[in-house]
Short mmCIF file of C-alpha atoms in Angstrom, two decimals:
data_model
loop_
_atom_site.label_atom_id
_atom_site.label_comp_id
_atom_site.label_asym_id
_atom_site.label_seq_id
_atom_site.Cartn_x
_atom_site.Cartn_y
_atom_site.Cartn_z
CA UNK K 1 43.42 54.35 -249.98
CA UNK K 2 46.29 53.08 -252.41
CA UNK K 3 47.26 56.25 -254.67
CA UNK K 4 49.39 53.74 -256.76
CA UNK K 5 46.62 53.59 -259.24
CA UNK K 6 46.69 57.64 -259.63
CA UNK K 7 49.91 57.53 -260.29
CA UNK K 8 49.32 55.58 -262.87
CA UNK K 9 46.89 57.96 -265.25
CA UNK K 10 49.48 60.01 -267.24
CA UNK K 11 47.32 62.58 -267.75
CA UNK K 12 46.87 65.96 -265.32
CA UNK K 13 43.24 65.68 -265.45
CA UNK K 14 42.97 62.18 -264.34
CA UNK K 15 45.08 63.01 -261.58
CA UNK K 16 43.04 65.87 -260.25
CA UNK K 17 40.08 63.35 -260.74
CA UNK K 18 41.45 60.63 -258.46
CA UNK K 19 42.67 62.78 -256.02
CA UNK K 20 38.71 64.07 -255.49
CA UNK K 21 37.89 61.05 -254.79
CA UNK K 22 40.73 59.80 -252.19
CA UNK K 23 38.89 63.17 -250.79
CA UNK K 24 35.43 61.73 -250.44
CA UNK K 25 36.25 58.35 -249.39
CA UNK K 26 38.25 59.47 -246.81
CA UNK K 27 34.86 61.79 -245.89
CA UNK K 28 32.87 58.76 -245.70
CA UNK K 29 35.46 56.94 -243.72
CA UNK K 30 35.55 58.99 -241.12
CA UNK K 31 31.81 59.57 -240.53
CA UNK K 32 31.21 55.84 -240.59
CA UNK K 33 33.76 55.76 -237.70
CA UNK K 34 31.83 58.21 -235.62
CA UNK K 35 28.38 56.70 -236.21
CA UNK K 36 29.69 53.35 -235.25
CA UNK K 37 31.08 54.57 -231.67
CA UNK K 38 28.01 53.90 -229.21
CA UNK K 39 29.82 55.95 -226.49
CA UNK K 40 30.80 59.30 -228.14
CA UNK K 41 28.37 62.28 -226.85
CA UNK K 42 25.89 63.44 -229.09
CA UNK K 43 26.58 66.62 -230.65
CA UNK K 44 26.26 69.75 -229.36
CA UNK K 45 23.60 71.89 -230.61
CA UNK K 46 24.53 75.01 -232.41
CA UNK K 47 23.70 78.28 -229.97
CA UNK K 48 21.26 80.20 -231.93
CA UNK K 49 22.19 83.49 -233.11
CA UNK K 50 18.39 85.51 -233.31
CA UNK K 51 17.50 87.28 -230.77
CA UNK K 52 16.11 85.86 -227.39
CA UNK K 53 12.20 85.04 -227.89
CA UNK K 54 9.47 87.59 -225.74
CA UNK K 55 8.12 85.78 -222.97
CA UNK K 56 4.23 85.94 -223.66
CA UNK K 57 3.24 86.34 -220.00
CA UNK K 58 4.21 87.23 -217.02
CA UNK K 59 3.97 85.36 -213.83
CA UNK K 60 1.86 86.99 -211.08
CA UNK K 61 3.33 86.92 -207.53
CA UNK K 62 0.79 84.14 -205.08
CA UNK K 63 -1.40 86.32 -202.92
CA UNK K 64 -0.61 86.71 -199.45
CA UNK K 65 -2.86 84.18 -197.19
CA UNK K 66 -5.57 85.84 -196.20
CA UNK K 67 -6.31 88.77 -199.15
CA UNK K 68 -9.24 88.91 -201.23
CA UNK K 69 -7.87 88.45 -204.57
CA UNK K 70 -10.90 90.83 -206.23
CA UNK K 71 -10.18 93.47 -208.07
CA UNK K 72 -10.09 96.72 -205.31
CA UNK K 73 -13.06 98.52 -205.83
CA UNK K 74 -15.27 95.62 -206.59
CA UNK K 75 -17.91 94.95 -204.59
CA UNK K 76 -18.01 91.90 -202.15
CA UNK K 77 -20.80 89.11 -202.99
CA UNK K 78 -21.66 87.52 -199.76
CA UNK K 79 -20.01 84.33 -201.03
CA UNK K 80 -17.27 82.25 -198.46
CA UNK K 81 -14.95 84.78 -197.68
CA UNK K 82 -16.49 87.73 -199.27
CA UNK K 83 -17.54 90.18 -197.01
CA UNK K 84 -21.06 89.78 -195.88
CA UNK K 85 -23.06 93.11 -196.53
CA UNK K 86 -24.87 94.87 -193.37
CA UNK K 87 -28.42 94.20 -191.99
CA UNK K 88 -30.72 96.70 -193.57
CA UNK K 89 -31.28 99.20 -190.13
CA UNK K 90 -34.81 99.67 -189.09
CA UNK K 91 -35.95 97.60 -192.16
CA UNK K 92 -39.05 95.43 -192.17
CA UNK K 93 -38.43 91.77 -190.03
CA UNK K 94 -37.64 88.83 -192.14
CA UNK K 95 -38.95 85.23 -191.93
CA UNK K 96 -35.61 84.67 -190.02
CA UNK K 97 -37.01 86.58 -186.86
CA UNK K 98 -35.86 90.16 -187.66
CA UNK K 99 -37.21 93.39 -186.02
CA UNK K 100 -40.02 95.65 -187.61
CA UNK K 101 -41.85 99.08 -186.45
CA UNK K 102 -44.80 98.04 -184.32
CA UNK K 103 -48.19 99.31 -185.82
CA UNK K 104 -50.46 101.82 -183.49
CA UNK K 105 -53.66 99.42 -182.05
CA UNK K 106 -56.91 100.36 -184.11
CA UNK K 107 -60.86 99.70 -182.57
CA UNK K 108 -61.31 97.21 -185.64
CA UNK K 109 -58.55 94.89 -184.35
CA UNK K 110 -59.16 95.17 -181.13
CA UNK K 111 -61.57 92.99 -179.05
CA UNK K 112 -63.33 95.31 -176.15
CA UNK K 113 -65.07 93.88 -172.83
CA UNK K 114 -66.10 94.92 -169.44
CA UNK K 115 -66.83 93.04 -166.69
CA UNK K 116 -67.67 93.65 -162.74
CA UNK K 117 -65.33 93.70 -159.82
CA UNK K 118 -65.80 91.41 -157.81
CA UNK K 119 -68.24 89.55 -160.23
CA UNK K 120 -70.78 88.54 -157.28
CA UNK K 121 -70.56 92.54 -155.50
CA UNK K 122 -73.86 94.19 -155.12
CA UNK K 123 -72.66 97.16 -156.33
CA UNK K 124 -71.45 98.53 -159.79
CA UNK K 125 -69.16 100.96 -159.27
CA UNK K 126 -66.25 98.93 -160.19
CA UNK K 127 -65.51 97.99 -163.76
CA UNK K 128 -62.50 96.55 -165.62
CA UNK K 129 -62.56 97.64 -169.23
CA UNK K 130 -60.72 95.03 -171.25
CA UNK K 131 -58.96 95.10 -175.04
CA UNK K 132 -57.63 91.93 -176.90
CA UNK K 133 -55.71 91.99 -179.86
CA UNK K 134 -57.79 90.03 -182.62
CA UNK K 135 -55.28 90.98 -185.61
CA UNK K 136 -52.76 89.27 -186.80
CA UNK K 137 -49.80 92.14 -185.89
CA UNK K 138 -48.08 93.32 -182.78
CA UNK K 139 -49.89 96.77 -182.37
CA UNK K 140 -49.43 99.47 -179.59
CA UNK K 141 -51.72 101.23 -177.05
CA UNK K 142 -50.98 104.53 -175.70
CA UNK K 143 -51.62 106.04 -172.30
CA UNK K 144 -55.59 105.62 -171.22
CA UNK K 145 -59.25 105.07 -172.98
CA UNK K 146 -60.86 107.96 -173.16
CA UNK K 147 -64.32 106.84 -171.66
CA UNK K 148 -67.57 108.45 -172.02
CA UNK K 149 -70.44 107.27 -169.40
CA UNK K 150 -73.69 107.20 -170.85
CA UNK K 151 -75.02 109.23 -173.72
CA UNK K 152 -75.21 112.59 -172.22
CA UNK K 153 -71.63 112.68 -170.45
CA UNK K 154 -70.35 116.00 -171.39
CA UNK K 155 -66.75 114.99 -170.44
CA UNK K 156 -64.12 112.15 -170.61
CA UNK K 157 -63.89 110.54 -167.47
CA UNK K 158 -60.51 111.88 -165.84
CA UNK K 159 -57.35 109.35 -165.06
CA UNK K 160 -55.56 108.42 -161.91
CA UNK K 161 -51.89 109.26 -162.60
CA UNK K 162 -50.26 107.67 -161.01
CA UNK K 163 -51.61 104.30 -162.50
CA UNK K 164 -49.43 105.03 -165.63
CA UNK K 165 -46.71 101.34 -165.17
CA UNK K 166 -43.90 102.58 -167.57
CA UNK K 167 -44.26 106.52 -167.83
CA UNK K 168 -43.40 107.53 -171.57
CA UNK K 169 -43.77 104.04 -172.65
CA UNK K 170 -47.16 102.60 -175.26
CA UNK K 171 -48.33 99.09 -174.09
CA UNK K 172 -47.48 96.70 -177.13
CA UNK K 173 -49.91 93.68 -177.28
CA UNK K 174 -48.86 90.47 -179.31
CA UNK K 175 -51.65 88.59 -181.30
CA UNK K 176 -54.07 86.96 -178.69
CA UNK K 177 -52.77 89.18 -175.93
CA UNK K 178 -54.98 91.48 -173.76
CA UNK K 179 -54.81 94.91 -171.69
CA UNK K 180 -57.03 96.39 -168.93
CA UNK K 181 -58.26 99.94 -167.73
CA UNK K 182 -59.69 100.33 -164.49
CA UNK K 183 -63.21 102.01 -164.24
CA UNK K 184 -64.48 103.46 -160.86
CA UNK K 185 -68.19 104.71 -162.10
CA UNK K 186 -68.89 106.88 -158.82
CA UNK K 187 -66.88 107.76 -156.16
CA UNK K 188 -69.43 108.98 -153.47
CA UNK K 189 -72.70 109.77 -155.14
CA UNK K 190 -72.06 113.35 -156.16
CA UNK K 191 -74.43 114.71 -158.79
CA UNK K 192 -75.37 110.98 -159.51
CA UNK K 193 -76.68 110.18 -163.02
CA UNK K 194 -77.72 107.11 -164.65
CA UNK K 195 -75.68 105.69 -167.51
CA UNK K 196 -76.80 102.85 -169.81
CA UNK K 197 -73.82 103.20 -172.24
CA UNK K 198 -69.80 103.07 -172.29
CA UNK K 199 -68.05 104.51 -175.14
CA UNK K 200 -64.23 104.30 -175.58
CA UNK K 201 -61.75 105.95 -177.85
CA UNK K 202 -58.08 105.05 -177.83
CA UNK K 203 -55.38 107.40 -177.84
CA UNK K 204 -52.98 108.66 -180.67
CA UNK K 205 -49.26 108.66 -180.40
CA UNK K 206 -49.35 112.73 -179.35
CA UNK K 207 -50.74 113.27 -175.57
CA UNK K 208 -54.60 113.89 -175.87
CA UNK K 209 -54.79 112.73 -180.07
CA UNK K 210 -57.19 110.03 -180.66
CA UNK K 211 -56.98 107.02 -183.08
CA UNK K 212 -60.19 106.84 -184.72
CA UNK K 213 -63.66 107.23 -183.30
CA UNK K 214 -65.35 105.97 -179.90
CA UNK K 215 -66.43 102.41 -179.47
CA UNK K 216 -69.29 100.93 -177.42
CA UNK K 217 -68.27 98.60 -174.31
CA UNK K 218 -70.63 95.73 -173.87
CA UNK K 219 -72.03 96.54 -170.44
CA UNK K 220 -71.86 93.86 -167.27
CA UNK K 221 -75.83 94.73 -166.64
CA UNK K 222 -78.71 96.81 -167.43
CA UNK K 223 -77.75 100.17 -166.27
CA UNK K 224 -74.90 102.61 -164.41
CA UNK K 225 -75.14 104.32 -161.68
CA UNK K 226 -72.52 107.30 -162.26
CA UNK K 227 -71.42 110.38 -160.49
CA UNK K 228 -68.27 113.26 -160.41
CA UNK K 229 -66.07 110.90 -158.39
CA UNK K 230 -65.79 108.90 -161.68
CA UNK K 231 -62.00 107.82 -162.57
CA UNK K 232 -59.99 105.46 -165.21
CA UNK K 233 -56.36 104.04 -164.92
CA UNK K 234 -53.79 103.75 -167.57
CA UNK K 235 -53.65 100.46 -169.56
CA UNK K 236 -51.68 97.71 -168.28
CA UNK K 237 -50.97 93.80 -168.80
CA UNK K 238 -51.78 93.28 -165.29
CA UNK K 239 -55.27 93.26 -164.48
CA UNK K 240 -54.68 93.17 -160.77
CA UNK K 241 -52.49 96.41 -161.39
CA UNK K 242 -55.14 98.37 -162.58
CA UNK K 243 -57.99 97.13 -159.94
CA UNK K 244 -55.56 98.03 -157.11
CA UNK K 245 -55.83 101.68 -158.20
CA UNK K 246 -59.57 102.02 -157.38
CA UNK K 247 -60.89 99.08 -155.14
CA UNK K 248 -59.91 101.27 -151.71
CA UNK K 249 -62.07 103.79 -153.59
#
């Protein structure tokens, strides 16, 4: 800028006033010159003086492959890699095929038979006493019938021993399924009697108990011819089992 024309104001004031405004002009000059230079580098920002800002959270560390990420102590829910919970021991069976306690057989689910062995022998001294499961329900048998022949029989008839196929063990019988008793009625005319009835009463879980009152067994024909030689086998599955016990008898 020319100052020639500040020299020129004679007064003190004027001069202070032109000299201002060389001031600004030369201001303006200058930031025009900066604004107009496409490859200067922007400004630098101004570091900030407050203090640093708080972080609001706080990054959690990735769990390890592998580890449940539930909170310890909570309990698992069965989901895809939860831990499954245990079967429930000894609990009822499911749909799914699980196990259950097997129910003790009762009379009134039980289908009972006899029939004669061989079926065309002359004689009746050989009888196979039959039970079928008519319920709906596993159910188990224990030991031997107690058998009664005819009405006047002062005494259960007594049991071969040594028929007994699993010693310890009840006879379980699925739905539909059946189990025999051999029956030798006389075993050499001793103190013969005749008998026109069969009653049987199954046995409870303890030795000797009974599980609910006697039954009658259809009979094969009219009438018994009975005697002291009279013995019963343990139930069994096998029919041909039992039989074996008392046809040499």
């Amino acid at each position: 800028m020319d100052t020639s024309v500040c020299r020129d104001r004679g007064s003190t004031r004027g001069w202070k006033s032109c000299a201002a405004g060389a001031a600004v002009v030369a201001a303006l000059l200058t930031s025009t010159a900066c604004r107009s230079d496409g490859g200067g580098a922007a400004p630098t920002a101004r570091p900030s003086t407050g203090a640093p800002a708080t972080p609001t959270a706080t990054a959690t560390p990735p769990a390890k492959s592998g580890t449940p990420s539930a909170t310890p102590g909570a309990t698992t829910s069965g989901k895809p890699g939860g831990t499954k919970a245990p079967a429930n021991p000894g609990g009822s069976p499911s749909a799914t095929g699980g196990t259950r306690a097997v129910a003790d057989c009762t009379t009134e689910q039980l289908a009972v038979s006899a029939v004669k062995e061989p079926a065309d022998s002359k004689e009746n001294r050989h009888l196979l006493l039959g039970v079928q499961n008519a319920g709906d329900a596993p159910c188990k048998l224990y030991r031997y019938p107690h058998v009664k022949l005819g009405a006047t029989a002062r005494t259960m008839v007594p049991v071969i021993e040594e028929s007994d196929p699993d010693p310890g063990r009840p006879v379980v019988l699925g739905r539909g399924e059946e189990a025999y008793a051999a029956l030798l009625v006389s075993g050499g005319g001793r103190d013969e009697y005749e008998a026109t009835s069969i009653t049987l009463t199954l046995q409870g879980r303890a030795p000797g108990s009974r599980a609910g009152g006697p039954v009658d067994v259809p009979l094969p024909v009219a009438r018994l011819y009975a005697d002291d030689g009279q013995l019963v086998t343990y139930w069994t599955t096998a029919s041909g089992v039992a039989l074996d016990f008392i046809m040499s008898k």
